[in-house]
CSV table of C-alpha atoms in Angstrom, one decimal:
chain,number,residue,atom,x,y,z
A,274,MET,CA,21.0,8.8,4.2
A,275,THR,CA,17.6,7.2,4.8
A,276,GLU,CA,15.6,6.7,7.9
A,277,GLU,CA,15.8,3.3,9.5
A,278,SER,CA,12.7,1.1,9.1
A,279,PRO,CA,10.7,0.4,12.3
A,280,PRO,CA,11.3,-3.0,13.9
A,281,MET,CA,9.1,-5.5,12.1
A,282,SER,CA,7.5,-6.5,15.4
A,283,ASP,CA,5.8,-3.1,15.0
A,284,TRP,CA,4.3,-3.9,11.6
A,285,ARG,CA,1.3,-1.6,12.4
A,286,GLU,CA,3.7,1.4,12.7
A,287,PHE,CA,4.9,3.4,9.7
A,288,GLY,CA,7.4,6.0,10.7
A,289,PRO,CA,9.1,8.5,8.4
A,290,ASP,CA,9.5,7.1,4.9
A,291,THR,CA,12.9,5.8,3.7
A,292,LEU,CA,13.0,7.8,0.5
A,293,SER,CA,16.1,9.7,-0.4
A,294,PRO,CA,15.6,13.5,-0.9
A,295,PRO,CA,15.6,13.2,-4.7
A,296,LEU,CA,12.9,10.4,-4.5
A,297,ARG,CA,10.9,12.3,-2.0
A,298,ALA,CA,10.9,15.3,-4.2
A,299,ALA,CA,9.9,13.2,-7.2
A,300,LEU,CA,7.0,11.7,-5.2
A,301,VAL,CA,5.7,15.2,-4.4
A,302,VAL,CA,5.9,16.2,-8.1
A,303,PHE,CA,4.4,13.0,-9.4
A,304,ALA,CA,1.5,13.2,-6.9
A,305,ARG,CA,0.9,16.8,-7.8
A,306,HIS,CA,1.3,16.8,-11.6
A,307,GLY,CA,1.3,13.1,-12.7
A,308,TYR,CA,4.3,11.4,-14.3
A,309,HIS,CA,3.7,12.9,-17.7
A,310,GLY,CA,3.2,16.4,-16.3
A,311,ALA,CA,6.4,16.2,-14.3
A,312,SER,CA,9.8,17.2,-15.7
A,313,ILE,CA,13.3,16.4,-14.5
A,314,ARG,CA,13.8,20.1,-13.9
A,315,MET,CA,10.7,20.3,-11.7
A,316,ILE,CA,12.0,17.3,-9.7
A,317,ALA,CA,15.4,18.8,-9.4
A,318,GLU,CA,14.1,22.1,-8.2
A,319,GLU,CA,11.9,20.4,-5.6
A,320,ALA,CA,14.9,18.5,-4.4
A,321,GLY,CA,17.2,21.5,-4.3
A,322,LEU,CA,19.5,20.1,-7.0
A,323,SER,CA,20.6,21.0,-10.4
A,324,VAL,CA,19.4,18.9,-13.3
A,325,PRO,CA,23.0,17.4,-13.7
A,326,GLY,CA,23.0,16.8,-10.0
A,327,LEU,CA,19.7,14.8,-10.2
A,328,TYR,CA,21.0,12.8,-13.2
A,329,HIS,CA,24.0,11.9,-11.0
A,330,HIS,CA,21.6,10.0,-8.8
A,331,TYR,CA,19.1,8.7,-11.5
A,332,ARG,CA,19.7,8.3,-15.2
A,333,SER,CA,16.1,9.1,-16.2
A,334,LYS,CA,12.6,10.1,-15.1
A,335,GLN,CA,11.6,6.5,-15.6
A,336,ALA,CA,14.3,5.3,-13.3
A,337,ILE,CA,13.1,7.7,-10.7
A,338,LEU,CA,9.5,6.4,-11.0
A,339,ALA,CA,10.7,2.8,-10.7
A,340,ALA,CA,12.7,3.6,-7.6
A,341,VAL,CA,9.8,5.5,-5.9
A,342,VAL,CA,7.3,2.7,-6.6
A,343,ASP,CA,9.7,-0.2,-5.8
A,344,THR,CA,10.6,1.4,-2.4
A,345,ALA,CA,6.9,1.6,-1.5
A,346,MET,CA,6.1,-1.9,-2.6
A,347,ALA,CA,9.1,-3.4,-0.8
A,348,GLU,CA,8.0,-1.6,2.4
A,349,MET,CA,4.5,-2.9,2.0
A,350,LEU,CA,5.6,-6.5,1.5
A,351,GLU,CA,8.0,-6.3,4.4
A,352,HIS,CA,5.2,-5.1,6.8
A,353,THR,CA,2.6,-7.6,5.5
A,354,GLY,CA,5.1,-10.4,5.8
A,355,ALA,CA,5.7,-9.4,9.4
A,356,ALA,CA,2.0,-9.2,10.0
A,357,VAL,CA,1.5,-12.8,8.7
A,358,GLU,CA,4.4,-14.0,10.9
A,359,ASP,CA,2.9,-12.3,13.9
A,360,ALA,CA,-0.4,-14.1,13.4
A,361,GLY,CA,1.2,-17.5,13.8
A,362,SER,CA,-0.8,-20.5,12.4
A,363,HIS,CA,-4.3,-19.1,13.0
A,364,PRO,CA,-5.9,-18.4,9.6
A,365,VAL,CA,-8.3,-15.7,10.9
A,366,ALA,CA,-5.6,-13.8,12.7
A,367,ARG,CA,-3.4,-14.0,9.5
A,368,PHE,CA,-6.2,-12.7,7.3
A,369,GLU,CA,-7.1,-9.9,9.7
A,370,ASN,CA,-3.5,-8.9,10.2
A,371,LEU,CA,-3.1,-8.7,6.5
A,372,VAL,CA,-6.1,-6.5,6.0
A,373,GLU,CA,-5.2,-4.2,8.8
A,374,CYS,CA,-1.7,-3.9,7.6
A,375,LEU,CA,-2.8,-3.0,4.0
A,376,ALA,CA,-5.3,-0.5,5.4
A,377,ARG,CA,-2.6,1.2,7.6
A,378,PHE,CA,-0.1,1.2,4.7
A,379,HIS,CA,-2.5,3.0,2.4
A,380,MET,CA,-3.2,5.6,5.1
A,381,ALA,CA,0.5,6.1,6.0
A,382,ARG,CA,1.8,6.1,2.5
A,383,ARG,CA,-1.0,7.8,0.6
A,384,ASP,CA,1.1,9.5,-2.0
A,385,GLN,CA,3.3,6.4,-2.7
A,386,ALA,CA,0.2,4.2,-3.0
A,387,PHE,CA,-1.5,6.7,-5.2
A,388,VAL,CA,1.4,7.1,-7.6
A,389,ALA,CA,2.0,3.3,-7.7
A,390,SER,CA,-1.7,2.7,-8.6
A,391,THR,CA,-2.2,5.5,-11.1
A,392,GLU,CA,1.1,5.5,-12.9
A,393,MET,CA,1.2,1.8,-14.0
A,394,ARG,CA,0.3,3.1,-17.5
A,395,SER,CA,3.5,5.2,-17.4
A,396,MET,CA,5.9,2.4,-16.6
A,397,ASP,CA,8.2,0.9,-19.2
A,398,PRO,CA,7.5,-2.8,-19.8
A,399,GLY,CA,10.3,-4.1,-17.5
A,400,VAL,CA,9.3,-1.7,-14.7
A,401,ARG,CA,5.7,-2.6,-15.0
A,402,ALA,CA,6.4,-6.4,-15.0
A,403,HIS,CA,8.4,-6.0,-11.8
A,404,HIS,CA,5.7,-4.0,-10.2
A,405,ILE,CA,3.0,-6.5,-11.2
A,406,ALA,CA,5.1,-9.3,-9.8
A,407,GLN,CA,5.2,-7.5,-6.4
A,408,ARG,CA,1.5,-6.9,-6.5
A,409,ASP,CA,0.9,-10.5,-7.4
A,410,SER,CA,3.0,-11.6,-4.4
A,411,GLN,CA,0.9,-9.5,-2.1
A,412,GLN,CA,-2.3,-10.8,-3.7
A,413,ALA,CA,-1.2,-14.4,-3.2
A,414,MET,CA,-0.5,-13.8,0.5
A,415,LEU,CA,-4.1,-12.6,1.0
A,416,GLU,CA,-5.6,-15.3,-1.2
A,417,GLU,CA,-3.7,-18.0,0.8
A,418,ALA,CA,-5.0,-16.6,4.1
A,419,ILE,CA,-8.6,-16.8,2.8
A,420,ARG,CA,-8.2,-20.3,1.5
A,421,ALA,CA,-6.7,-21.3,4.9
A,422,GLY,CA,-9.8,-19.8,6.6
A,423,VAL,CA,-12.1,-21.7,4.3
A,424,ASP,CA,-10.2,-25.0,5.0
A,425,SER,CA,-10.5,-24.3,8.8
A,426,GLY,CA,-14.2,-23.6,8.5
A,427,ASP,CA,-13.8,-20.0,9.7
A,428,PHE,CA,-14.8,-18.6,6.3
A,429,ALA,CA,-17.5,-19.5,3.8
A,430,CYS,CA,-16.1,-18.1,0.6
A,431,GLU,CA,-16.6,-19.8,-2.7
A,432,HIS,CA,-14.2,-17.6,-4.7
A,433,PRO,CA,-11.1,-16.8,-2.6
A,434,GLU,CA,-9.2,-15.3,-5.6
A,435,ASP,CA,-12.0,-12.9,-6.4
A,436,ALA,CA,-12.4,-12.0,-2.7
A,437,ALA,CA,-8.7,-11.3,-2.4
A,438,ARG,CA,-8.8,-9.1,-5.4
A,439,ALA,CA,-11.8,-7.1,-4.1
A,440,ILE,CA,-10.2,-6.7,-0.6
A,441,SER,CA,-7.0,-5.5,-2.1
A,442,SER,CA,-8.8,-3.0,-4.3
A,443,LEU,CA,-10.8,-1.8,-1.3
A,444,CYS,CA,-7.6,-1.1,0.7
A,445,VAL,CA,-5.8,0.5,-2.3
A,446,SER,CA,-8.7,3.0,-2.6
A,447,ILE,CA,-8.1,4.3,0.9
A,448,SER,CA,-5.1,6.3,-0.4
A,449,SER,CA,-7.5,8.3,-2.7
A,450,TRP,CA,-9.9,9.5,0.0
A,451,TYR,CA,-8.4,9.2,3.5
A,452,ARG,CA,-7.3,12.4,5.2
A,453,PRO,CA,-5.7,12.6,8.6
A,454,ASP,CA,-7.9,15.5,9.5
A,455,GLY,CA,-11.1,13.7,8.3
A,456,PRO,CA,-13.9,12.4,10.5
A,457,LEU,CA,-12.4,8.9,10.8
A,458,THR,CA,-9.4,8.0,12.8
A,459,ARG,CA,-6.9,5.4,11.5
A,460,ASP,CA,-8.4,2.9,13.9
A,461,ASP,CA,-11.9,3.7,12.6
A,462,VAL,CA,-10.8,3.0,9.1
A,463,VAL,CA,-9.1,-0.3,10.0
A,464,ALA,CA,-12.2,-1.4,11.9
A,465,ARG,CA,-14.5,-0.6,9.0
A,466,HIS,CA,-12.3,-2.3,6.5
A,467,LEU,CA,-12.0,-5.4,8.6
A,468,TYR,CA,-15.8,-5.5,8.8
A,469,PHE,CA,-16.1,-5.2,5.0
A,470,ALA,CA,-13.4,-7.8,4.5
A,471,ARG,CA,-14.9,-10.3,6.9
A,472,GLY,CA,-18.2,-10.0,5.0
A,473,MET,CA,-16.4,-10.6,1.7
A,474,VAL,CA,-14.9,-13.9,2.9
A,475,GLY,CA,-18.1,-15.1,4.6
A,476,ALA,CA,-16.9,-14.6,8.1
A,477,ALA,CA,-20.2,-13.0,9.0
A,478,ARG,CA,-22.0,-16.2,7.9
A,479,ALA,CA,-19.5,-18.5,9.5
A,480,GLY,CA,-19.2,-16.7,12.9
A,481,GLY,CA,-21.2,-13.5,13.0
A,482,VAL,CA,-19.6,-10.0,12.7
A,483,ALA,CA,-21.1,-6.7,14.0
A,484,ASP,CA,-20.8,-3.4,12.3
A,485,PRO,CA,-17.9,-1.8,14.2
A,486,SER,CA,-19.1,1.8,14.5
A,487,PRO,CA,-21.9,4.2,13.5
A,488,SER,CA,-21.5,6.6,10.6
A,489,PRO,CA,-19.7,9.8,11.5
A,490,SER,CA,-21.9,12.8,12.4
């Protein structure tokens, strides 16, 4: 049984993940050893299952990787979709909600994001194509928000597609360095990435944006 997802009115909140015990065990092993360094036996032992017991749930290691990544991407898309809906028709609010949601996702789901990002090379063609389609959907959501901001005069961005790609990459990178016990709180990370993102889309030129906080001591 999996944990219920938080209400989508709470798109900023990421509670316990919804992974089944075998998938959670696989995530631990993939994050620790990489896909190619992991074995079915290692995943089974982490999950407290026999190898046949694990195969009862998933037919292969590739199927396990696909399920881990798909669960993470589906959750991200669900939350970012709710963030867009929460913003209403205002393009700046839509853009800022998206950036905040992406930043919070990559802090809350560090291992899932890390595995999804680093193990694309390990995915079979069909799994990779599905994953890329999910990423493209997320990218389009951000690009559309930037274009809407340009059209409204709130942003001065000549290359919305490139800006969306850069902002997405910036948020993805959070999973590789953020630590809950580090010098920055989650709100600090969100504030800084909003500052960076506004600069990338020309919000600083269009309306003026101040640096949100000093460097940590």
